[in-house]
Amino acid sequence: MKNCEYQQIDPRALSVSPLSAQNPAEKKVQRPRRKWEAFPGKNRFFCDGRLILARQNGVLPLTLGLIVVTSGLFFAFDCPFLVEHLTVCIPVIGGVLFLFVVASLLRTSFTDPGILPRATADEAADIERQIDTSGSSTYRPPPRTKEILINQQVVKLKYCFTCKMFRPPRTSHCSLCDNCVERFDHHCPWVGNCVGKRNYRYFYSFIISLSFLTSFIFACVITHITLRSQAKKGIVQAVQESPASVVELVICFFSIWSILGLSGFHTYLVASNLTTNEDIKGSWSGKRGAEESGNPYTYSNIITNCCATLCGPMPPSLIDRRGFLPPDEAIPAAAASEMELPPFTPKSDANMCTQSTKDVLERMLHSSDFHGLCPSGNPKTSPLVQEVSSSAPATAEPSLSSGCSRQLARQAVVDPCPLLTPVAFSKNNRRDSLHSINPAFRLASPSPTLSRRALVLGDGPDIGFIPQH
Amino acid sequence: MAETHSLQDMRQQAAVAAKVFIQRDYSNGTMCQFQTKFPSELETKIDKQQFEETIRTLNNLYAEAEKLGSQSFIEGCLACLTAYTVFLCMETHYEKVLKKIAKYIQEQNDKIYAPRGLLLTDPIERGLRVIEITIYEDRSFSR
């Protein structure tokens, strides 16, 4: 029994005297931490929270590199010839386009796409209370949806188990970044970030300007080679004199197809006020052939749709990265790990996961009556009904085997049983071979009637542990 | 006697009895609007008209922030032309309205809600998901 005990933090006790429970010396020693340091999603922050990026951003350097190298070669090898024979405007235009492309790219990559902060413990409890979950609570509850009417059209809102809230319309949870993103378009690996409400216009200007840049470079290089071969009476000789041009030609040729196609596609999306996500899923199409008929968000006017998407007001970042965490959250003790008062937890996910996993493993190994006490009938490693990212087109499969800190699945479970019930989950439906899951326990401050658990999973050592036997 | 408690005093002395959450109203799309339905927990605490007035004003303010007017259009174009560097010196229209909203909520709290043992939390602190109304236990008022 002792091993099952956990510390319940009464939120009321905390709110009454947030400071008196502290050890003042402890408080003084800790510097005030900013909220980005305790951000629960899988993001990286730079410049003390000013810039945000997805954790897996392997292709962004490649994108930047390709653009810089191609433009560099262009300015170094083609421009001198073209300035001499044509006009000085060419490098000027090229330069402006290049700067615009790089600025848009960096802006897309480092801007918060519209991440929704996770629900506070009280909010989650309130939502739970409103949802009628009947039946036994030893198995995970069925997926929760709520239907609402938007412009006389029925739209289903899904419940996000990670963020513990009903997702607003057009919001989707990105599994790569582990965040709910408003007006989620897709997760772009080239840009190293999700594309959502706040950075869609930068993304769009990036691909449009990039199409112009690649077409421009392509045209100039062709002109260059043509002029040179006319002068020297031979293409081969012209190419030999300027080998860099061939490199540029090849890069531009292959990029143009994809970039122009993407630009065209996104122009269509902007004009009809759709997101990639909705288009891929076919949320609004398939109704009598006219695409706009089903979409409740469209203004039915192309110009208005474009203005709304690209020139609309710029909503602020909701996650307040640079705000300071209140001092009572920076408690290093284990008690803190059981709290979930603010949207952000004080410890980083990696530390949490490792520590709690170790604790649990120790408890498991040393407790003999632990299993007996926990109710049986807890599932199998059945997959969580958690919305795996709907960012189908542009993303790779999320790689799950990257250690403790990357694997988080949280579920609010209604359970009158006061004991901890370890449940093994596999986060991704397609990777059921992940049986070596170490359940760890971290408790939210419970409301009077519910006990909630947050589970942290990790790909730890292969124990093959499946509880509830 | 000492009816006018400051908010800090109240927070430190009083205990939180309950929290009510006003959810978003999506019937007009994704615009930030909150439901004006009067929650039952507040029936004994505050006048329904007053509450609805507060929520309606907030809704209007948010609508103003997100309005697709000429001002936001010009701001957007200017920002695009300057490669978005203009935001380093200037506040966006949305941010200006958010400041207005914060001031309005502060004012409402001071005048109307705090004397009744309630506290409105600015929705921006909750990611514009809910308006959180904290109901404090009514200890110190009954004398």
mmCIF file with all atom_site columns, C-alpha atoms in Angstrom, chain B residues 6-126:
data_model
loop_
_atom_site.group_PDB
_atom_site.id
_atom_site.type_symbol
_atom_site.label_atom_id
_atom_site.label_alt_id
_atom_site.label_comp_id
_atom_site.label_asym_id
_atom_site.label_entity_id
_atom_site.label_seq_id
_atom_site.pdbx_PDB_ins_code
_atom_site.Cartn_x
_atom_site.Cartn_y
_atom_site.Cartn_z
_atom_site.occupancy
_atom_site.B_iso_or_equiv
_atom_site.pdbx_formal_charge
_atom_site.auth_seq_id
_atom_site.auth_comp_id
_atom_site.auth_asym_id
_atom_site.auth_atom_id
_atom_site.pdbx_PDB_model_num
ATOM 1   C CA . SER B 1 6   ? -8.346  44.666 -2.589  1.00 0.00 ? 6   SER B CA 1
ATOM 2   C CA . LEU B 1 7   ? -7.899  41.783 -4.925  1.00 0.00 ? 7   LEU B CA 1
ATOM 3   C CA . GLN B 1 8   ? -4.642  40.672 -3.380  1.00 0.00 ? 8   GLN B CA 1
ATOM 4   C CA . ASP B 1 9   ? -6.143  40.560 0.075   1.00 0.00 ? 9   ASP B CA 1
ATOM 5   C CA . MET B 1 10  ? -8.989  38.519 -1.145  1.00 0.00 ? 10  MET B CA 1
ATOM 6   C CA . ARG B 1 11  ? -6.766  36.091 -2.923  1.00 0.00 ? 11  ARG B CA 1
ATOM 7   C CA . GLN B 1 12  ? -4.613  35.575 0.087   1.00 0.00 ? 12  GLN B CA 1
ATOM 8   C CA . GLN B 1 13  ? -7.290  35.388 2.699   1.00 0.00 ? 13  GLN B CA 1
ATOM 9   C CA . ALA B 1 14  ? -10.145 33.738 0.931   1.00 0.00 ? 14  ALA B CA 1
ATOM 10  C CA . ALA B 1 15  ? -10.289 30.193 -0.203  1.00 0.00 ? 15  ALA B CA 1
ATOM 11  C CA . VAL B 1 16  ? -11.390 29.261 -3.643  1.00 0.00 ? 16  VAL B CA 1
ATOM 12  C CA . ALA B 1 17  ? -14.798 27.722 -3.420  1.00 0.00 ? 17  ALA B CA 1
ATOM 13  C CA . ALA B 1 18  ? -15.280 26.940 -7.063  1.00 0.00 ? 18  ALA B CA 1
ATOM 14  C CA . LYS B 1 19  ? -14.307 27.931 -10.559 1.00 0.00 ? 19  LYS B CA 1
ATOM 15  C CA . VAL B 1 20  ? -16.677 28.495 -13.388 1.00 0.00 ? 20  VAL B CA 1
ATOM 16  C CA . PHE B 1 21  ? -15.507 28.347 -16.966 1.00 0.00 ? 21  PHE B CA 1
ATOM 17  C CA . ILE B 1 22  ? -17.214 30.220 -19.744 1.00 0.00 ? 22  ILE B CA 1
ATOM 18  C CA . GLN B 1 23  ? -16.471 28.352 -22.914 1.00 0.00 ? 23  GLN B CA 1
ATOM 19  C CA . ARG B 1 24  ? -16.065 29.657 -26.383 1.00 0.00 ? 24  ARG B CA 1
ATOM 20  C CA . ASP B 1 25  ? -18.978 30.149 -28.721 1.00 0.00 ? 25  ASP B CA 1
ATOM 21  C CA . TYR B 1 26  ? -18.143 28.911 -32.209 1.00 0.00 ? 26  TYR B CA 1
ATOM 22  C CA . SER B 1 27  ? -21.472 29.491 -33.888 1.00 0.00 ? 27  SER B CA 1
ATOM 23  C CA . ASN B 1 28  ? -19.993 32.266 -36.003 1.00 0.00 ? 28  ASN B CA 1
ATOM 24  C CA . GLY B 1 29  ? -16.838 30.491 -36.932 1.00 0.00 ? 29  GLY B CA 1
ATOM 25  C CA . THR B 1 30  ? -13.424 30.591 -35.371 1.00 0.00 ? 30  THR B CA 1
ATOM 26  C CA . MET B 1 31  ? -13.704 34.156 -34.165 1.00 0.00 ? 31  MET B CA 1
ATOM 27  C CA . CYS B 1 32  ? -13.055 34.622 -30.487 1.00 0.00 ? 32  CYS B CA 1
ATOM 28  C CA . GLN B 1 33  ? -16.476 34.836 -28.870 1.00 0.00 ? 33  GLN B CA 1
ATOM 29  C CA . PHE B 1 34  ? -17.645 33.559 -25.537 1.00 0.00 ? 34  PHE B CA 1
ATOM 30  C CA . GLN B 1 35  ? -20.951 32.032 -24.597 1.00 0.00 ? 35  GLN B CA 1
ATOM 31  C CA . THR B 1 36  ? -23.323 34.424 -22.917 1.00 0.00 ? 36  THR B CA 1
ATOM 32  C CA . LYS B 1 37  ? -25.266 31.722 -21.165 1.00 0.00 ? 37  LYS B CA 1
ATOM 33  C CA . PHE B 1 38  ? -25.512 32.516 -17.477 1.00 0.00 ? 38  PHE B CA 1
ATOM 34  C CA . PRO B 1 39  ? -23.927 29.706 -15.431 1.00 0.00 ? 39  PRO B CA 1
ATOM 35  C CA . SER B 1 40  ? -25.994 28.338 -12.613 1.00 0.00 ? 40  SER B CA 1
ATOM 36  C CA . GLU B 1 41  ? -23.221 28.632 -10.051 1.00 0.00 ? 41  GLU B CA 1
ATOM 37  C CA . LEU B 1 42  ? -23.321 32.386 -10.284 1.00 0.00 ? 42  LEU B CA 1
ATOM 38  C CA . GLU B 1 43  ? -27.042 32.742 -9.769  1.00 0.00 ? 43  GLU B CA 1
ATOM 39  C CA . THR B 1 44  ? -26.727 33.754 -6.168  1.00 0.00 ? 44  THR B CA 1
ATOM 40  C CA . LYS B 1 45  ? -23.699 35.891 -6.683  1.00 0.00 ? 45  LYS B CA 1
ATOM 41  C CA . ILE B 1 46  ? -24.338 38.299 -9.456  1.00 0.00 ? 46  ILE B CA 1
ATOM 42  C CA . ASP B 1 47  ? -27.058 39.797 -11.517 1.00 0.00 ? 47  ASP B CA 1
ATOM 43  C CA . LYS B 1 48  ? -27.651 38.054 -14.815 1.00 0.00 ? 48  LYS B CA 1
ATOM 44  C CA . GLN B 1 49  ? -27.854 41.307 -16.752 1.00 0.00 ? 49  GLN B CA 1
ATOM 45  C CA . GLN B 1 50  ? -24.554 42.485 -15.407 1.00 0.00 ? 50  GLN B CA 1
ATOM 46  C CA . PHE B 1 51  ? -22.840 39.277 -16.288 1.00 0.00 ? 51  PHE B CA 1
ATOM 47  C CA . GLU B 1 52  ? -24.218 39.226 -19.807 1.00 0.00 ? 52  GLU B CA 1
ATOM 48  C CA . GLU B 1 53  ? -23.207 42.826 -20.252 1.00 0.00 ? 53  GLU B CA 1
ATOM 49  C CA . THR B 1 54  ? -19.635 41.995 -19.324 1.00 0.00 ? 54  THR B CA 1
ATOM 50  C CA . ILE B 1 55  ? -19.464 39.042 -21.674 1.00 0.00 ? 55  ILE B CA 1
ATOM 51  C CA . ARG B 1 56  ? -21.059 40.944 -24.489 1.00 0.00 ? 56  ARG B CA 1
ATOM 52  C CA . THR B 1 57  ? -18.603 43.808 -24.137 1.00 0.00 ? 57  THR B CA 1
ATOM 53  C CA . LEU B 1 58  ? -15.734 41.350 -24.157 1.00 0.00 ? 58  LEU B CA 1
ATOM 54  C CA . ASN B 1 59  ? -17.123 39.712 -27.266 1.00 0.00 ? 59  ASN B CA 1
ATOM 55  C CA . ASN B 1 60  ? -17.368 43.061 -28.979 1.00 0.00 ? 60  ASN B CA 1
ATOM 56  C CA . LEU B 1 61  ? -13.820 43.909 -28.051 1.00 0.00 ? 61  LEU B CA 1
ATOM 57  C CA . TYR B 1 62  ? -12.526 40.638 -29.431 1.00 0.00 ? 62  TYR B CA 1
ATOM 58  C CA . ALA B 1 63  ? -14.543 41.141 -32.586 1.00 0.00 ? 63  ALA B CA 1
ATOM 59  C CA . GLU B 1 64  ? -12.916 44.523 -32.959 1.00 0.00 ? 64  GLU B CA 1
ATOM 60  C CA . ALA B 1 65  ? -9.489  42.968 -32.585 1.00 0.00 ? 65  ALA B CA 1
ATOM 61  C CA . GLU B 1 66  ? -10.149 40.395 -35.271 1.00 0.00 ? 66  GLU B CA 1
ATOM 62  C CA . LYS B 1 67  ? -12.052 42.619 -37.630 1.00 0.00 ? 67  LYS B CA 1
ATOM 63  C CA . LEU B 1 68  ? -11.068 42.418 -41.286 1.00 0.00 ? 68  LEU B CA 1
ATOM 64  C CA . GLY B 1 69  ? -11.056 46.105 -41.840 1.00 0.00 ? 69  GLY B CA 1
ATOM 65  C CA . SER B 1 70  ? -8.951  48.460 -43.852 1.00 0.00 ? 70  SER B CA 1
ATOM 66  C CA . GLN B 1 71  ? -6.712  49.070 -40.881 1.00 0.00 ? 71  GLN B CA 1
ATOM 67  C CA . SER B 1 72  ? -5.670  45.461 -40.553 1.00 0.00 ? 72  SER B CA 1
ATOM 68  C CA . PHE B 1 73  ? -5.270  45.241 -44.292 1.00 0.00 ? 73  PHE B CA 1
ATOM 69  C CA . ILE B 1 74  ? -2.948  48.231 -44.408 1.00 0.00 ? 74  ILE B CA 1
ATOM 70  C CA . GLU B 1 75  ? -1.035  46.911 -41.443 1.00 0.00 ? 75  GLU B CA 1
ATOM 71  C CA . GLY B 1 76  ? -0.645  43.553 -43.161 1.00 0.00 ? 76  GLY B CA 1
ATOM 72  C CA . CYS B 1 77  ? 0.581   45.056 -46.404 1.00 0.00 ? 77  CYS B CA 1
ATOM 73  C CA . LEU B 1 78  ? 2.971   47.394 -44.673 1.00 0.00 ? 78  LEU B CA 1
ATOM 74  C CA . ALA B 1 79  ? 4.351   44.531 -42.650 1.00 0.00 ? 79  ALA B CA 1
ATOM 75  C CA . CYS B 1 80  ? 4.825   42.436 -45.757 1.00 0.00 ? 80  CYS B CA 1
ATOM 76  C CA . LEU B 1 81  ? 6.652   45.190 -47.559 1.00 0.00 ? 81  LEU B CA 1
ATOM 77  C CA . THR B 1 82  ? 9.026   45.809 -44.706 1.00 0.00 ? 82  THR B CA 1
ATOM 78  C CA . ALA B 1 83  ? 9.641   42.073 -44.302 1.00 0.00 ? 83  ALA B CA 1
ATOM 79  C CA . TYR B 1 84  ? 7.745   42.203 -41.027 1.00 0.00 ? 84  TYR B CA 1
ATOM 80  C CA . THR B 1 85  ? 10.402  44.280 -39.335 1.00 0.00 ? 85  THR B CA 1
ATOM 81  C CA . VAL B 1 86  ? 7.847   46.973 -38.666 1.00 0.00 ? 86  VAL B CA 1
ATOM 82  C CA . PHE B 1 87  ? 6.551   44.924 -35.757 1.00 0.00 ? 87  PHE B CA 1
ATOM 83  C CA . LEU B 1 88  ? 9.757   45.530 -33.896 1.00 0.00 ? 88  LEU B CA 1
ATOM 84  C CA . CYS B 1 89  ? 8.748   49.138 -33.420 1.00 0.00 ? 89  CYS B CA 1
ATOM 85  C CA . MET B 1 90  ? 5.004   48.989 -33.610 1.00 0.00 ? 90  MET B CA 1
ATOM 86  C CA . GLU B 1 91  ? 2.323   47.082 -31.803 1.00 0.00 ? 91  GLU B CA 1
ATOM 87  C CA . THR B 1 92  ? -0.206  45.206 -33.840 1.00 0.00 ? 92  THR B CA 1
ATOM 88  C CA . HIS B 1 93  ? -3.805  46.284 -33.732 1.00 0.00 ? 93  HIS B CA 1
ATOM 89  C CA . TYR B 1 94  ? -4.690  43.037 -31.996 1.00 0.00 ? 94  TYR B CA 1
ATOM 90  C CA . GLU B 1 95  ? -2.220  43.684 -29.217 1.00 0.00 ? 95  GLU B CA 1
ATOM 91  C CA . LYS B 1 96  ? -3.593  47.157 -28.702 1.00 0.00 ? 96  LYS B CA 1
ATOM 92  C CA . VAL B 1 97  ? -7.097  45.788 -28.300 1.00 0.00 ? 97  VAL B CA 1
ATOM 93  C CA . LEU B 1 98  ? -5.842  43.099 -25.952 1.00 0.00 ? 98  LEU B CA 1
ATOM 94  C CA . LYS B 1 99  ? -4.484  45.816 -23.718 1.00 0.00 ? 99  LYS B CA 1
ATOM 95  C CA . LYS B 1 100 ? -7.872  47.488 -23.805 1.00 0.00 ? 100 LYS B CA 1
ATOM 96  C CA . ILE B 1 101 ? -9.479  44.206 -22.828 1.00 0.00 ? 101 ILE B CA 1
ATOM 97  C CA . ALA B 1 102 ? -7.079  43.720 -19.939 1.00 0.00 ? 102 ALA B CA 1
ATOM 98  C CA . LYS B 1 103 ? -7.931  47.160 -18.658 1.00 0.00 ? 103 LYS B CA 1
ATOM 99  C CA . TYR B 1 104 ? -11.633 46.522 -18.996 1.00 0.00 ? 104 TYR B CA 1
ATOM 100 C CA . ILE B 1 105 ? -11.421 43.258 -17.082 1.00 0.00 ? 105 ILE B CA 1
ATOM 101 C CA . GLN B 1 106 ? -9.407  44.911 -14.341 1.00 0.00 ? 106 GLN B CA 1
ATOM 102 C CA . GLU B 1 107 ? -12.009 47.623 -14.101 1.00 0.00 ? 107 GLU B CA 1
ATOM 103 C CA . GLN B 1 108 ? -14.885 45.146 -13.995 1.00 0.00 ? 108 GLN B CA 1
ATOM 104 C CA . ASN B 1 109 ? -13.149 43.145 -11.323 1.00 0.00 ? 109 ASN B CA 1
ATOM 105 C CA . ASP B 1 110 ? -12.563 46.177 -9.167  1.00 0.00 ? 110 ASP B CA 1
ATOM 106 C CA . LYS B 1 111 ? -16.020 47.617 -9.505  1.00 0.00 ? 111 LYS B CA 1
ATOM 107 C CA . ILE B 1 112 ? -18.381 44.709 -9.840  1.00 0.00 ? 112 ILE B CA 1
ATOM 108 C CA . TYR B 1 113 ? -16.889 41.297 -9.301  1.00 0.00 ? 113 TYR B CA 1
ATOM 109 C CA . ALA B 1 114 ? -14.500 41.663 -6.404  1.00 0.00 ? 114 ALA B CA 1
ATOM 110 C CA . PRO B 1 115 ? -17.150 43.107 -4.055  1.00 0.00 ? 115 PRO B CA 1
ATOM 111 C CA . ARG B 1 116 ? -19.203 40.012 -4.757  1.00 0.00 ? 116 ARG B CA 1
ATOM 112 C CA . GLY B 1 117 ? -16.366 37.609 -4.101  1.00 0.00 ? 117 GLY B CA 1
ATOM 113 C CA . LEU B 1 118 ? -15.716 36.802 -7.724  1.00 0.00 ? 118 LEU B CA 1
ATOM 114 C CA . LEU B 1 119 ? -12.693 37.199 -9.908  1.00 0.00 ? 119 LEU B CA 1
ATOM 115 C CA . LEU B 1 120 ? -12.493 37.261 -13.668 1.00 0.00 ? 120 LEU B CA 1
ATOM 116 C CA . THR B 1 121 ? -9.340  35.933 -15.254 1.00 0.00 ? 121 THR B CA 1
ATOM 117 C CA . ASP B 1 122 ? -8.271  37.469 -18.509 1.00 0.00 ? 122 ASP B CA 1
ATOM 118 C CA . PRO B 1 123 ? -8.860  34.808 -21.197 1.00 0.00 ? 123 PRO B CA 1
ATOM 119 C CA . ILE B 1 124 ? -5.486  35.488 -22.763 1.00 0.00 ? 124 ILE B CA 1
ATOM 120 C CA . GLU B 1 125 ? -3.913  33.861 -19.730 1.00 0.00 ? 125 GLU B CA 1
ATOM 121 C CA . ARG B 1 126 ? -5.856  30.728 -20.567 1.00 0.00 ? 126 ARG B CA 1
#
